[in-house]
């Protein structure tokens, strides 16, 4: 059952081949069996079985959606009413959310069955899932390697068939990078397409929730349920949501693909480059036309991001003060002691580093030199994309410079860790949609192809991924031991 697509599962549920309760039990058993991957922070077994029962009833009465009764899991950054929501931090280890994030509400409404809350980098800061208070997640393709981050639990759980699909969030690459390193499909939607309400904020002008699954088709189905205007999120965009599944049948003849030369320079490992080149040839066989393009400001993306994201995080995380949410130190001497010790004891090293960097960049003497400058660079990067996307339909390139790296390998060197998002971060600065598609393997580890489109062209990106998945089977492969 665990290798079936959402459509296959939905038809099995309708024909009575199995019930949602049975399906949910099968996934819960797999989660238990593969606990050593550490994908889940919380497994909500009883609630899942209750939801499955309701879903079975709904299916029997004919009032069901494709996702009704399908086991899914939520990244632990999305607030779930009455259920612990930790954001991967000791700070929120005892936090029970009083309300549901809009994304959670929407998935509950269609009757999807939540198995639990997925592990992630602390407050979504990281590229390897090693900054989580709940420990590192292991990559099912090679268990001494990282799954990527920050949605590492989501990607690893899908690759290991512990959940059919999952939610993720992407501030600088956190859906695409783990999707690439775990060999699954992930979509970072246009900023504003999926509600951020109830999604714990890291860098609000960059954060965007999105779907992760094995295939583009499953990703499209999950996206359909997640997307749409939300009056509770002031940056949510009030535009109709296309029928993503209906958009999956378009052939790619005449599609123009831009290949930025900056994506293929030094720093990209040879074996990843070879896989990407092959994937692009596959698109040419389907009738796409390739054009070399240049986006000279891309090289400024990492430095600009590491001013803007920490600046926003320093403001967002000021709410965790030992008073309003989560952790509080013991026996505070006075208010200052309460603030400083609660924050000092409950935030991890990477989160503290970001808060310090951000506070510094926003301080009176440095605001113009760092923050304003970074915002100007952000504009230049957006203009590079605008110009390029006026010449070509989509941009393609790698998601990551290398395949999954070893656990512990980059933790001592933050700059090297930050560089692992070199191909994903610029897209968030511009607010564009992009996907990671399984495109092959290098030394036994998955490689992802990135496809970047213009604003609100998620339907086109999903179709481009789907067409590729009609002629390749990379997305169907399962890691050894998880078949
Ligand atoms: N790795 C990047 C960071 O650490 C991006 C994380 C994300 O997209 N949430 O900030």
Tab-separated table of C-alpha atoms and ligand atoms in Angstrom:
chain	number	residue	atom	x	y	z
A	1	UNK	CA	0.000	0.000	0.000
A	2	UNK	CA	2.822	2.369	0.872
A	3	UNK	CA	4.095	2.546	-2.694
A	4	UNK	CA	0.793	3.620	-4.218
A	5	UNK	CA	0.033	7.101	-5.555
A	6	UNK	CA	-2.726	9.250	-4.061
A	7	UNK	CA	-5.027	8.402	-6.968
A	8	UNK	CA	-4.397	4.667	-6.574
A	9	UNK	CA	-5.006	4.911	-2.842
A	10	UNK	CA	-8.167	6.950	-3.371
A	11	UNK	CA	-9.514	4.332	-5.747
A	12	UNK	CA	-8.568	1.509	-3.337
A	13	UNK	CA	-10.471	3.305	-0.598
A	14	UNK	CA	-13.507	3.700	-2.806
A	15	UNK	CA	-13.553	0.135	-4.097
A	16	UNK	CA	-13.272	-1.221	-0.552
A	17	UNK	CA	-9.916	-2.883	-1.250
A	18	UNK	CA	-8.767	-1.369	2.053
A	19	UNK	CA	-10.120	1.177	4.504
A	20	UNK	CA	-8.493	4.387	5.639
A	21	UNK	CA	-8.149	2.850	9.098
A	22	UNK	CA	-6.161	-0.055	7.603
A	23	UNK	CA	-4.099	2.285	5.475
A	24	UNK	CA	-3.357	4.509	8.459
A	25	UNK	CA	-2.402	1.500	10.587
A	26	UNK	CA	-0.010	0.344	7.880
A	27	UNK	CA	1.755	3.717	7.828
A	28	UNK	CA	1.824	3.945	11.635
A	29	UNK	CA	3.489	0.528	11.698
A	30	UNK	CA	6.123	1.681	9.200
A	31	UNK	CA	6.801	4.786	11.268
A	32	UNK	CA	7.435	2.545	14.299
A	33	UNK	CA	9.571	0.163	12.297
A	34	UNK	CA	11.799	2.964	10.994
A	35	UNK	CA	11.991	5.104	14.104
A	36	UNK	CA	15.770	5.272	13.805
A	37	UNK	CA	15.387	7.724	10.883
A	38	UNK	CA	13.945	10.178	13.460
A	39	UNK	CA	11.545	11.730	10.937
A	40	UNK	CA	8.775	12.483	13.442
A	41	UNK	CA	8.783	14.714	16.506
A	42	UNK	CA	5.244	13.610	17.431
A	43	UNK	CA	3.209	10.690	16.140
A	44	UNK	CA	-0.481	11.359	16.742
A	45	UNK	CA	-1.650	7.770	16.529
A	46	UNK	CA	-5.021	8.039	18.283
A	47	UNK	CA	-6.036	11.187	16.445
A	48	UNK	CA	-4.960	9.648	13.151
A	49	UNK	CA	-7.101	6.577	13.701
A	50	UNK	CA	-10.065	8.736	14.680
A	51	UNK	CA	-9.617	10.849	11.550
A	52	UNK	CA	-9.316	7.690	9.442
A	53	UNK	CA	-12.600	6.374	10.833
A	54	UNK	CA	-14.331	9.622	9.937
A	55	UNK	CA	-12.736	9.508	6.489
A	56	UNK	CA	-14.040	5.971	5.913
A	57	UNK	CA	-17.500	7.179	6.790
A	58	UNK	CA	-17.145	10.156	4.460
A	59	UNK	CA	-16.002	7.956	1.588
A	60	UNK	CA	-18.886	5.552	2.198
A	61	UNK	CA	-21.360	8.415	1.956
A	62	UNK	CA	-19.805	9.663	-1.277
A	63	UNK	CA	-18.821	13.034	0.095
A	64	UNK	CA	-15.093	12.669	-0.346
A	65	UNK	CA	-12.099	14.476	-1.827
A	66	UNK	CA	-9.109	12.713	-3.391
A	67	UNK	CA	-7.191	13.317	-0.157
A	68	UNK	CA	-9.932	11.992	2.123
A	69	UNK	CA	-8.500	9.142	4.155
A	70	UNK	CA	-4.950	9.606	2.805
A	71	UNK	CA	-2.159	9.582	5.436
A	72	UNK	CA	-0.147	12.780	5.405
A	73	UNK	CA	2.161	14.521	7.870
A	74	UNK	CA	2.747	18.127	8.849
A	75	UNK	CA	6.085	19.826	9.279
A	76	UNK	CA	6.223	20.794	12.959
A	77	UNK	CA	6.275	24.485	12.025
A	78	UNK	CA	2.508	24.455	11.345
A	79	UNK	CA	0.354	25.073	14.407
A	80	UNK	CA	-1.971	22.169	15.217
A	81	UNK	CA	-4.688	22.850	17.736
A	82	UNK	CA	-4.334	20.802	20.912
A	83	UNK	CA	-1.180	19.135	19.596
A	84	UNK	CA	2.409	19.946	20.498
A	85	UNK	CA	3.964	22.294	17.928
A	86	UNK	CA	7.697	22.632	18.560
A	87	UNK	CA	9.279	24.160	15.440
A	88	UNK	CA	12.205	21.869	16.253
A	89	UNK	CA	13.116	23.934	19.320
A	90	UNK	CA	13.490	23.381	23.046
A	91	UNK	CA	11.819	26.786	23.309
A	92	UNK	CA	8.507	25.258	22.179
A	93	UNK	CA	8.968	21.758	23.574
A	94	UNK	CA	5.917	22.267	25.808
A	95	UNK	CA	3.879	24.423	23.413
A	96	UNK	CA	0.386	23.212	22.579
A	97	UNK	CA	-0.977	25.365	19.782
A	98	UNK	CA	-4.359	26.936	20.573
A	99	UNK	CA	-5.432	27.029	16.909
A	100	UNK	CA	-4.763	25.412	13.540
A	101	UNK	CA	-2.646	26.930	10.794
A	102	UNK	CA	-4.737	27.586	7.682
A	103	UNK	CA	-2.849	24.842	5.832
A	104	UNK	CA	-3.687	22.374	8.613
A	105	UNK	CA	-7.300	23.492	8.616
A	106	UNK	CA	-7.552	23.047	4.841
A	107	UNK	CA	-6.061	19.557	4.924
A	108	UNK	CA	-8.328	18.590	7.818
A	109	UNK	CA	-11.304	19.915	5.884
A	110	UNK	CA	-10.654	17.631	2.914
A	111	UNK	CA	-10.326	14.703	5.317
A	112	UNK	CA	-6.606	13.982	4.995
A	113	UNK	CA	-5.359	11.884	7.940
A	114	UNK	CA	-2.501	13.494	9.846
A	115	UNK	CA	-0.045	10.883	11.135
A	116	UNK	CA	2.017	13.357	13.138
A	117	UNK	CA	4.443	16.267	13.169
A	118	UNK	CA	7.695	16.101	11.282
A	119	UNK	CA	11.199	16.855	12.450
A	120	UNK	CA	12.898	19.974	11.109
A	121	UNK	CA	15.808	22.318	11.715
A	122	UNK	CA	15.214	24.577	14.729
A	123	UNK	CA	12.895	27.393	13.606
A	124	UNK	CA	13.619	26.265	10.013
A	125	UNK	CA	17.179	27.546	10.202
A	126	UNK	CA	19.471	25.049	8.588
A	127	UNK	CA	20.198	22.950	5.533
A	128	UNK	CA	20.735	19.550	7.098
A	129	UNK	CA	18.164	18.967	9.852
A	130	UNK	CA	21.052	18.873	12.309
A	131	UNK	CA	19.989	21.964	14.268
A	132	UNK	CA	16.787	20.311	15.558
A	133	UNK	CA	16.458	20.018	19.344
A	134	UNK	CA	15.036	16.558	18.598
A	135	UNK	CA	18.148	15.337	16.844
A	136	UNK	CA	19.272	14.776	13.311
A	137	UNK	CA	17.078	13.028	10.734
A	138	UNK	CA	18.777	10.320	8.688
A	139	UNK	CA	18.629	10.163	4.922
A	140	UNK	CA	17.020	6.819	3.985
A	141	UNK	CA	19.243	6.558	0.895
A	142	UNK	CA	22.344	6.525	3.059
A	143	UNK	CA	21.699	6.700	6.752
A	144	UNK	CA	24.994	8.347	7.695
A	145	UNK	CA	24.061	11.284	5.422
A	146	UNK	CA	21.803	14.242	6.139
A	147	UNK	CA	18.345	14.461	4.513
A	148	UNK	CA	18.787	18.194	3.882
A	149	UNK	CA	16.864	20.876	5.713
A	150	UNK	CA	14.989	22.473	7.076
A	151	UNK	CA	12.119	20.200	5.930
A	152	UNK	CA	14.354	17.156	6.416
A	153	UNK	CA	11.758	15.144	8.331
A	154	UNK	CA	9.214	15.711	5.547
A	155	UNK	CA	11.557	14.630	2.743
A	156	UNK	CA	12.972	11.607	4.566
A	157	UNK	CA	9.505	10.428	5.656
A	158	UNK	CA	8.226	10.505	2.071
A	159	UNK	CA	11.336	8.819	0.660
A	160	UNK	CA	11.077	6.063	3.293
A	161	UNK	CA	7.329	5.652	2.649
A	162	UNK	CA	6.369	6.666	6.179
A	163	UNK	CA	3.818	9.125	4.811
A	164	UNK	CA	2.203	9.473	1.393
A	165	UNK	CA	3.005	13.159	1.240
A	166	UNK	CA	3.820	16.031	3.573
A	167	UNK	CA	3.929	19.752	4.020
A	168	UNK	CA	7.150	21.730	4.045
A	169	UNK	CA	8.220	25.349	4.181
A	170	UNK	CA	10.837	27.101	2.088
A	171	UNK	CA	12.528	30.335	3.184
A	172	UNK	CA	15.740	29.833	1.253
A	173	UNK	CA	15.432	26.314	-0.124
A	174	UNK	CA	13.952	24.197	2.656
A	175	UNK	CA	11.446	22.376	0.461
A	176	UNK	CA	13.618	21.978	-2.635
A	177	UNK	CA	16.963	21.111	-1.050
A	178	UNK	CA	15.726	18.218	1.151
A	179	UNK	CA	13.465	17.045	-1.708
A	180	UNK	CA	16.562	16.883	-3.938
A	181	UNK	CA	18.729	15.117	-1.353
A	182	UNK	CA	16.012	12.526	-0.609
A	183	UNK	CA	14.900	11.932	-4.221
A	184	UNK	CA	11.335	13.214	-3.944
A	185	UNK	CA	9.312	16.009	-5.593
A	186	UNK	CA	8.840	19.379	-3.875
A	187	UNK	CA	7.189	22.643	-4.848
A	188	UNK	CA	8.000	26.034	-3.383
A	189	UNK	CA	5.010	28.126	-4.441
A	190	UNK	CA	4.978	31.814	-5.349
A	191	UNK	CA	5.151	33.979	-2.229
A	192	UNK	CA	1.534	34.608	-1.231
A	193	UNK	CA	0.023	31.536	-2.908
A	194	UNK	CA	-0.188	29.413	0.273
A	195	UNK	CA	-1.282	30.994	3.551
A	196	UNK	CA	1.344	31.644	6.207
A	197	UNK	CA	-1.264	31.959	8.963
A	198	UNK	CA	-0.266	29.670	11.815
A	199	UNK	CA	3.056	28.822	10.202
A	200	UNK	CA	5.649	29.854	12.779
A	201	UNK	CA	7.557	32.763	11.245
A	202	UNK	CA	11.271	32.673	10.496
A	203	UNK	CA	11.745	35.382	7.832
A	204	UNK	CA	8.255	36.561	6.943
A	205	UNK	CA	9.036	38.129	3.566
A	206	UNK	CA	10.611	34.874	2.364
A	207	UNK	CA	8.714	32.049	4.145
A	208	UNK	CA	6.378	30.017	1.991
A	209	UNK	CA	4.668	26.701	2.710
A	210	UNK	CA	4.316	24.093	0.010
A	211	UNK	CA	3.683	20.452	-0.870
A	212	UNK	CA	6.159	17.548	-0.941
A	213	UNK	CA	5.394	14.094	-2.362
A	214	UNK	CA	6.887	11.355	-4.512
A	215	UNK	CA	5.423	12.383	-7.852
A	216	UNK	CA	4.413	15.658	-9.475
A	217	UNK	CA	0.853	14.377	-9.668
A	218	UNK	CA	0.677	13.787	-5.911
A	219	UNK	CA	2.328	17.169	-5.361
A	220	UNK	CA	-0.362	18.774	-7.527
A	221	UNK	CA	-3.140	17.114	-5.530
A	222	UNK	CA	-1.664	18.285	-2.223
A	223	UNK	CA	-1.045	21.770	-3.622
A	224	UNK	CA	-4.701	21.999	-4.647
A	225	UNK	CA	-5.741	21.546	-1.039
A	226	UNK	CA	-3.118	23.931	0.374
A	227	UNK	CA	-3.317	26.899	-1.993
A	228	UNK	CA	-5.641	29.871	-1.984
A	229	UNK	CA	-6.404	33.274	-0.575
A	230	UNK	CA	-6.583	33.622	3.194
A	231	UNK	CA	-7.897	36.858	4.690
A	232	UNK	CA	-5.975	35.963	7.877
A	233	UNK	CA	-2.628	36.369	6.064
A	234	UNK	CA	-2.057	39.920	4.822
A	235	UNK	CA	0.511	38.756	2.249
A	236	UNK	CA	-1.807	36.095	0.827
A	237	UNK	CA	-2.796	36.851	-2.758
A	238	UNK	CA	-6.435	36.921	-3.796
A	239	UNK	CA	-6.257	35.103	-7.104
A	240	UNK	CA	-8.198	32.077	-8.303
A	241	UNK	CA	-6.397	28.738	-7.859
A	242	UNK	CA	-6.115	26.794	-11.122
A	243	UNK	CA	-7.023	23.111	-11.369
A	244	UNK	CA	-3.494	21.721	-10.990
A	245	UNK	CA	-4.416	18.175	-11.967
A	246	UNK	CA	-6.207	19.301	-15.098
A	247	UNK	CA	-3.035	21.160	-16.103
A	248	UNK	CA	-0.921	17.996	-16.173
A	249	UNK	CA	-1.567	16.927	-19.741
A	250	UNK	CA	0.160	19.635	-21.777
A	251	UNK	CA	3.005	18.605	-24.101
A	252	UNK	CA	6.265	20.506	-23.955
A	253	UNK	CA	6.875	21.232	-27.641
A	254	UNK	CA	8.416	24.655	-28.022
A	255	UNK	CA	8.966	25.214	-24.271
A	256	UNK	CA	11.980	27.494	-23.876
A	257	UNK	CA	14.346	26.629	-21.053
A	258	UNK	CA	16.909	29.143	-19.827
A	259	UNK	CA	20.133	27.768	-18.388
A	260	UNK	CA	21.884	30.467	-16.354
A	261	UNK	CA	25.608	30.109	-16.765
A	262	UNK	CA	25.994	31.119	-13.114
A	263	UNK	CA	24.301	27.823	-12.127
A	264	UNK	CA	26.896	25.707	-13.859
A	265	UNK	CA	30.174	27.272	-12.732
A	266	UNK	CA	32.743	26.341	-10.101
A	267	UNK	CA	31.236	24.860	-7.016
A	268	UNK	CA	28.875	22.500	-8.828
A	269	UNK	CA	30.122	18.968	-8.408
A	270	UNK	CA	30.803	17.128	-11.662
A	271	UNK	CA	28.548	14.171	-10.961
A	272	UNK	CA	25.570	16.435	-10.173
A	273	UNK	CA	26.236	18.492	-13.325
A	274	UNK	CA	26.218	15.301	-15.423
A	275	UNK	CA	22.803	14.266	-14.069
A	276	UNK	CA	21.356	17.741	-14.692
A	277	UNK	CA	22.676	17.815	-18.258
A	278	UNK	CA	21.053	14.454	-18.956
A	279	UNK	CA	17.735	15.635	-17.548
A	280	UNK	CA	17.836	18.699	-19.765
A	281	UNK	CA	18.519	16.494	-22.800
A	282	UNK	CA	15.398	14.555	-21.870
A	283	UNK	CA	13.433	17.814	-22.067
A	284	UNK	CA	14.974	18.569	-25.456
A	285	UNK	CA	13.772	15.152	-26.645
A	286	UNK	CA	10.279	16.214	-25.564
A	287	UNK	CA	10.528	19.268	-27.805
A	288	UNK	CA	11.902	21.917	-25.456
A	289	UNK	CA	14.422	24.459	-26.686
A	290	UNK	CA	17.409	25.415	-24.570
A	291	UNK	CA	18.978	28.832	-24.327
A	292	UNK	CA	21.946	29.995	-22.288
A	293	UNK	CA	21.134	33.003	-20.125
A	294	UNK	CA	23.018	35.046	-17.583
A	295	UNK	CA	21.908	36.496	-14.270
A	296	UNK	CA	24.931	38.412	-13.016
A	297	UNK	CA	23.461	39.304	-9.615
A	298	UNK	CA	22.824	35.703	-8.551
A	299	UNK	CA	26.199	35.589	-6.855
A	300	UNK	CA	24.972	38.196	-4.375
A	301	UNK	CA	22.032	36.082	-3.220
A	302	UNK	CA	23.710	34.343	-0.278
A	303	UNK	CA	25.178	37.499	1.297
A	304	UNK	CA	21.898	39.406	0.798
A	305	UNK	CA	19.841	36.539	2.222
A	306	UNK	CA	22.091	36.198	5.263
A	307	UNK	CA	21.382	39.828	6.125
A	308	UNK	CA	17.641	39.884	5.368
A	309	UNK	CA	16.670	36.492	6.822
A	310	UNK	CA	18.513	36.995	10.142
A	311	UNK	CA	17.163	40.570	10.377
A	312	UNK	CA	13.601	39.299	10.060
A	313	UNK	CA	14.287	36.343	12.352
A	314	UNK	CA	15.650	38.614	15.072
A	315	UNK	CA	12.355	40.505	15.033
A	316	UNK	CA	10.137	37.408	14.725
A	317	UNK	CA	11.854	35.474	17.463
A	318	UNK	CA	11.672	38.318	19.969
A	319	UNK	CA	8.238	36.961	20.943
A	320	UNK	CA	9.911	33.953	22.568
A	321	UNK	CA	10.787	35.676	25.785
A	322	UNK	CA	9.966	33.191	28.515
A	323	UNK	CA	6.713	35.001	29.233
A	324	UNK	CA	4.384	34.514	26.308
A	325	UNK	CA	5.346	31.171	24.810
A	326	UNK	CA	7.101	27.995	25.706
A	327	UNK	CA	10.173	27.604	27.839
A	328	UNK	CA	10.808	29.577	31.017
A	329	UNK	CA	14.016	29.345	33.053
A	330	UNK	CA	13.868	28.343	36.707
A	331	UNK	CA	13.957	30.889	39.549
A	332	UNK	CA	14.525	34.085	37.584
A	333	UNK	CA	16.052	36.855	39.699
A	334	UNK	CA	14.312	39.657	37.815
A	335	UNK	CA	12.734	40.365	34.430
A	336	UNK	CA	16.015	40.741	32.563
A	337	UNK	CA	17.276	37.498	34.043
A	338	UNK	CA	14.007	35.830	32.983
A	339	UNK	CA	14.388	36.999	29.384
A	340	UNK	CA	18.063	36.315	28.988
A	341	UNK	CA	18.197	32.950	30.698
A	342	UNK	CA	14.991	31.659	29.075
A	343	UNK	CA	16.299	32.580	25.626
A	344	UNK	CA	19.851	31.544	26.437
A	345	UNK	CA	18.803	28.124	27.695
A	346	UNK	CA	16.174	27.319	25.079
A	347	UNK	CA	17.571	28.515	21.738
A	348	UNK	CA	20.192	26.467	19.946
A	349	UNK	CA	23.484	27.750	18.602
A	350	UNK	CA	22.392	28.437	15.019
A	351	UNK	CA	19.270	30.320	16.110
A	352	UNK	CA	21.371	32.467	18.459
A	353	UNK	CA	23.852	33.156	15.679
A	354	UNK	CA	21.041	34.362	13.397
A	355	UNK	CA	19.464	36.552	16.087
A	356	UNK	CA	22.837	38.167	16.790
A	357	UNK	CA	23.589	38.734	13.093
A	358	UNK	CA	20.128	40.145	12.485
A	359	UNK	CA	20.144	42.447	15.485
A	360	UNK	CA	23.534	43.742	14.401
A	361	UNK	CA	22.383	44.365	10.819
A	362	UNK	CA	19.345	46.277	12.057
A	363	UNK	CA	21.163	48.372	14.643
A	364	UNK	CA	21.204	52.144	14.145
A	365	UNK	CA	24.791	52.452	12.934
A	366	UNK	CA	24.649	49.536	10.492
A	367	UNK	CA	21.113	49.568	9.118
A	368	UNK	CA	21.983	51.468	5.941
A	369	UNK	CA	25.231	49.647	5.356
A	370	UNK	CA	23.772	46.145	5.679
A	371	UNK	CA	19.996	45.932	5.706
A	372	UNK	CA	19.232	48.631	3.133
A	373	UNK	CA	22.068	47.443	0.910
A	374	UNK	CA	20.769	43.865	1.064
A	375	UNK	CA	17.283	45.058	0.105
A	376	UNK	CA	18.751	46.850	-2.914
A	377	UNK	CA	20.494	43.660	-3.958
A	378	UNK	CA	17.220	41.816	-3.524
A	379	UNK	CA	15.674	44.184	-6.064
A	380	UNK	CA	18.543	43.608	-8.531
A	381	UNK	CA	18.115	39.846	-8.231
A	382	UNK	CA	14.358	40.125	-8.868
A	383	UNK	CA	15.099	42.200	-11.944
A	384	UNK	CA	17.530	39.582	-13.248
A	385	UNK	CA	14.751	37.015	-13.019
A	386	UNK	CA	12.200	39.331	-14.551
A	387	UNK	CA	14.416	39.993	-17.533
A	388	UNK	CA	15.294	36.339	-17.997
A	389	UNK	CA	11.718	35.101	-17.618
A	390	UNK	CA	10.668	37.555	-20.313
A	391	UNK	CA	13.021	35.697	-22.696
A	392	UNK	CA	12.382	32.084	-21.665
A	393	UNK	CA	9.439	30.147	-20.210
A	394	UNK	CA	11.327	28.552	-17.341
A	395	UNK	CA	14.817	28.402	-15.887
A	396	UNK	CA	16.463	25.081	-15.080
A	397	UNK	CA	19.502	24.113	-13.095
A	398	UNK	CA	20.661	22.083	-10.123
A	399	UNK	CA	19.001	22.333	-6.701
A	400	UNK	CA	22.165	21.625	-4.744
A	401	UNK	CA	25.885	21.790	-5.504
A	402	UNK	CA	26.418	18.193	-4.325
A	403	UNK	CA	24.482	15.138	-3.177
A	404	UNK	CA	23.629	14.562	0.501
A	405	UNK	CA	26.647	15.224	2.694
A	406	UNK	CA	27.654	13.289	5.780
A	407	UNK	CA	26.082	13.901	9.185
A	408	UNK	CA	28.405	16.254	11.082
A	409	UNK	CA	30.396	17.173	7.979
A	410	UNK	CA	29.381	20.847	7.769
A	411	UNK	CA	28.205	21.620	11.283
A	412	UNK	CA	31.514	23.187	12.278
A	413	UNK	CA	31.528	25.527	9.301
A	414	UNK	CA	28.415	27.707	8.962
A	415	UNK	CA	29.580	29.389	5.748
A	416	UNK	CA	30.008	26.056	4.026
A	417	UNK	CA	26.552	25.053	5.268
A	418	UNK	CA	25.069	28.311	3.940
A	419	UNK	CA	26.626	27.625	0.532
A	420	UNK	CA	24.595	24.445	0.165
A	421	UNK	CA	21.609	26.699	-0.689
A	422	UNK	CA	23.444	28.634	-3.372
A	423	UNK	CA	21.001	27.647	-6.144
A	424	UNK	CA	17.781	28.007	-4.176
A	425	UNK	CA	18.017	31.208	-2.136
A	426	UNK	CA	17.709	33.746	-4.968
A	427	UNK	CA	14.274	32.352	-5.860
A	428	UNK	CA	12.951	33.231	-2.390
A	429	UNK	CA	14.419	36.722	-2.606
A	430	UNK	CA	12.445	37.172	-5.836
A	431	UNK	CA	9.315	35.422	-4.457
A	432	UNK	CA	9.101	33.076	-7.464
A	433	UNK	CA	7.811	29.488	-7.599
A	434	UNK	CA	10.258	26.627	-8.156
A	435	UNK	CA	10.335	22.845	-8.000
A	436	UNK	CA	12.779	20.107	-7.262
A	437	UNK	CA	12.306	16.989	-9.400
A	438	UNK	CA	14.128	13.674	-8.923
A	439	UNK	CA	16.522	13.488	-11.890
A	440	UNK	CA	18.864	10.594	-11.173
A	441	UNK	CA	21.601	9.453	-8.853
A	442	UNK	CA	25.266	10.127	-8.268
A	443	UNK	CA	27.128	7.498	-6.276
A	444	UNK	CA	23.857	6.028	-5.079
A	445	UNK	CA	22.463	9.308	-3.787
A	446	UNK	CA	19.588	11.271	-5.370
A	447	UNK	CA	20.046	14.431	-7.443
A	448	UNK	CA	17.301	17.009	-7.979
A	449	UNK	CA	16.616	19.153	-11.027
A	450	UNK	CA	15.357	22.637	-10.279
A	451	UNK	CA	12.709	24.309	-12.454
A	452	UNK	CA	11.925	27.958	-11.792
A	453	UNK	CA	8.931	29.714	-13.329
A	454	UNK	CA	7.266	33.085	-13.391
A	455	UNK	CA	4.914	34.238	-10.635
A	456	UNK	CA	1.827	32.019	-10.139
A	457	UNK	CA	2.849	29.474	-12.784
A	458	UNK	CA	2.761	26.520	-10.373
A	459	UNK	CA	0.425	24.755	-12.836
A	460	UNK	CA	3.036	24.988	-15.586
A	461	UNK	CA	5.867	23.815	-13.288
A	462	UNK	CA	3.831	20.842	-12.094
A	463	UNK	CA	3.098	19.893	-15.699
A	464	UNK	CA	6.777	20.208	-16.653
A	465	UNK	CA	7.665	17.887	-13.774
A	466	UNK	CA	4.837	15.504	-14.637
A	467	UNK	CA	5.870	15.217	-18.302
A	468	UNK	CA	9.405	14.307	-17.232
A	469	UNK	CA	8.017	11.725	-14.831
A	470	UNK	CA	6.123	10.106	-17.716
A	471	UNK	CA	9.433	9.246	-19.396
A	472	UNK	CA	11.624	8.621	-16.328
A	473	UNK	CA	11.167	6.610	-13.152
A	474	UNK	CA	13.600	8.300	-10.754
A	475	UNK	CA	10.704	9.423	-8.583
A	476	UNK	CA	9.476	5.822	-8.205
A	477	UNK	CA	12.727	4.403	-6.870
A	478	UNK	CA	12.834	3.492	-3.234
A	479	UNK	CA	15.829	3.408	-0.936
A	480	UNK	CA	17.115	-0.054	-0.020
A	481	UNK	CA	15.383	-1.394	3.055
A	482	UNK	CA	12.334	0.819	2.574
A	483	UNK	CA	10.733	-0.904	-0.438
B	1	LIG	N1	19.115	26.891	4.754
B	1	LIG	C1	18.522	28.172	4.726
B	1	LIG	C2	18.612	28.785	6.110
B	1	LIG	O1	19.182	28.172	6.923
B	1	LIG	C3	17.091	28.078	4.282
B	1	LIG	C4	16.192	27.517	5.316
B	1	LIG	C5	14.758	27.510	4.912
B	1	LIG	O2	14.426	27.591	3.726
B	1	LIG	N2	13.897	27.480	5.900
B	1	LIG	O3	18.151	29.836	6.376
